Amino acid sequence: MNQNRRIVVTSLAAAAMSAGLPLPALAQKKIVLGFSQIGAESEWRTANTESIKSAAKEQGIDLKFSDAQQKQENQIKAIRSFIAQKVDVIAFSPVVESGWGTVLREAKAAKIPVILTDRAVNEKDESLWVTFMGSDFVEEGRKAGRWLLENYKATGDVNIVELQGTVGSAPAIDRKKGFEEIIKAQPRFKIIRSQTGDFTRAKGKEVMEAFLKAEGKKINVLYAHNDDMAIGAIQAIEEAGLKPAKDIIIISIDAVKGAFEAMMAGKLNVSIECSPLLGPQLMQAVKDLKAGKTLPKRIVTEESIFPMDVAAKEFPKRKY
Ligand code: GZL
């Protein structure tokens, strides 16, 4: 800003302040938010990143965005960099639940508030973050279990294979927990194989190939912790000469576009919604924080469930 403009802005600011008016937008310092994103492992993550970047732009927040490529050490480095830059607020989606205490204490010592988005951490000291906003993953697992018990028609034993999310991540731990809590009511429903597909299509296909090789036609149901792994598994099922959603019932979570396309093609039975559209909520929380408001410790996103028979009707309305 050249000398003259700085004088204009300063006098404007002085006049506004002496009249008790809010500073002119030009003079107000932009809020700086440091955000550490897990990576780009799934359609869900891509939609989540888009939501955060577009909401920051719409809200005039200066976003410093870092992609950790699914590595915790990169997230910790990014958070330390945000602390060094003295950002106003730090937010992140923790790739795994544990190992955050030290860096969160560094942020607290630097008096920089932290917002957890999407996934939680298992640190005991809850003063290390201001709020956690995101889905209830245990409930998502319960919804998957309830749908199976209510909709599986055949009698006899039901052999389930499970594609887990990233090892140690909150969604993987909690979606497993919620699903098992529900199916234990009917012992004929058994998980005979369970392995991580790391939330990716490629790994989901690879692990499903191994399941099919080991168990073959014994498999009745696939429970995938996200749509991307389910979509990879569908390819493996078809390459094995089986019909997805018919020979093997498939239940997954996220409700991304790819899931609706698979359901409309008759290859996926149901997807439990897990909304990535956290951007607007996050930016509002950042602005409330800077305005001195108190935030609730937990902000839960409202979500639904989409079986195959509603996919075509719902698809045009989907925002991610
Ligand atoms: C859930 C999110 C998970 C999605 C996956 O909120 O953390 O990570 O279910 C994504 O698709 O990779």
CSV table of N, CA, C and O in Angstrom, one decimal, residues 25 45 51 85 115 169 192 211 239 288:
chain,number,residue,atom,x,y,z
A,25,ALA,N,-14.2,-2.0,6.3
A,25,ALA,CA,-13.7,-3.4,5.9
A,25,ALA,C,-12.2,-3.3,5.5
A,25,ALA,O,-11.5,-4.2,5.9
A,45,ARG,N,-13.0,-36.8,0.8
A,45,ARG,CA,-11.9,-35.9,1.2
A,45,ARG,C,-11.9,-34.7,0.2
A,45,ARG,O,-11.7,-33.5,0.6
A,51,SER,N,-15.2,-27.8,0.1
A,51,SER,CA,-16.1,-27.1,1.0
A,51,SER,C,-15.3,-26.0,1.9
A,51,SER,O,-15.8,-24.9,2.1
A,85,GLN,N,3.8,-19.0,12.3
A,85,GLN,CA,3.2,-17.9,11.6
A,85,GLN,C,2.3,-17.1,12.4
A,85,GLN,O,1.7,-16.1,11.9
A,115,ILE,N,-9.5,-26.0,16.4
A,115,ILE,CA,-10.8,-26.6,16.1
A,115,ILE,C,-10.5,-27.9,15.5
A,115,ILE,O,-9.8,-28.0,14.5
A,169,SER,N,-7.8,-44.7,12.8
A,169,SER,CA,-8.6,-43.4,12.6
A,169,SER,C,-9.9,-43.5,13.3
A,169,SER,O,-10.5,-44.7,13.5
A,192,ILE,N,-16.5,-62.6,9.0
A,192,ILE,CA,-15.6,-63.7,8.9
A,192,ILE,C,-14.2,-63.2,8.5
A,192,ILE,O,-13.2,-63.9,8.6
A,211,PHE,N,-10.1,-61.4,-0.1
A,211,PHE,CA,-11.2,-62.0,0.6
A,211,PHE,C,-11.9,-63.0,-0.3
A,211,PHE,O,-12.2,-64.2,0.1
A,239,GLU,N,-15.0,-58.9,-11.4
A,239,GLU,CA,-13.8,-59.7,-12.1
A,239,GLU,C,-13.8,-61.1,-11.6
A,239,GLU,O,-13.3,-62.0,-12.3
A,288,ASP,N,-17.0,-16.7,15.0
A,288,ASP,CA,-17.6,-16.6,16.4
A,288,ASP,C,-16.5,-16.6,17.4
A,288,ASP,O,-16.5,-15.8,18.4
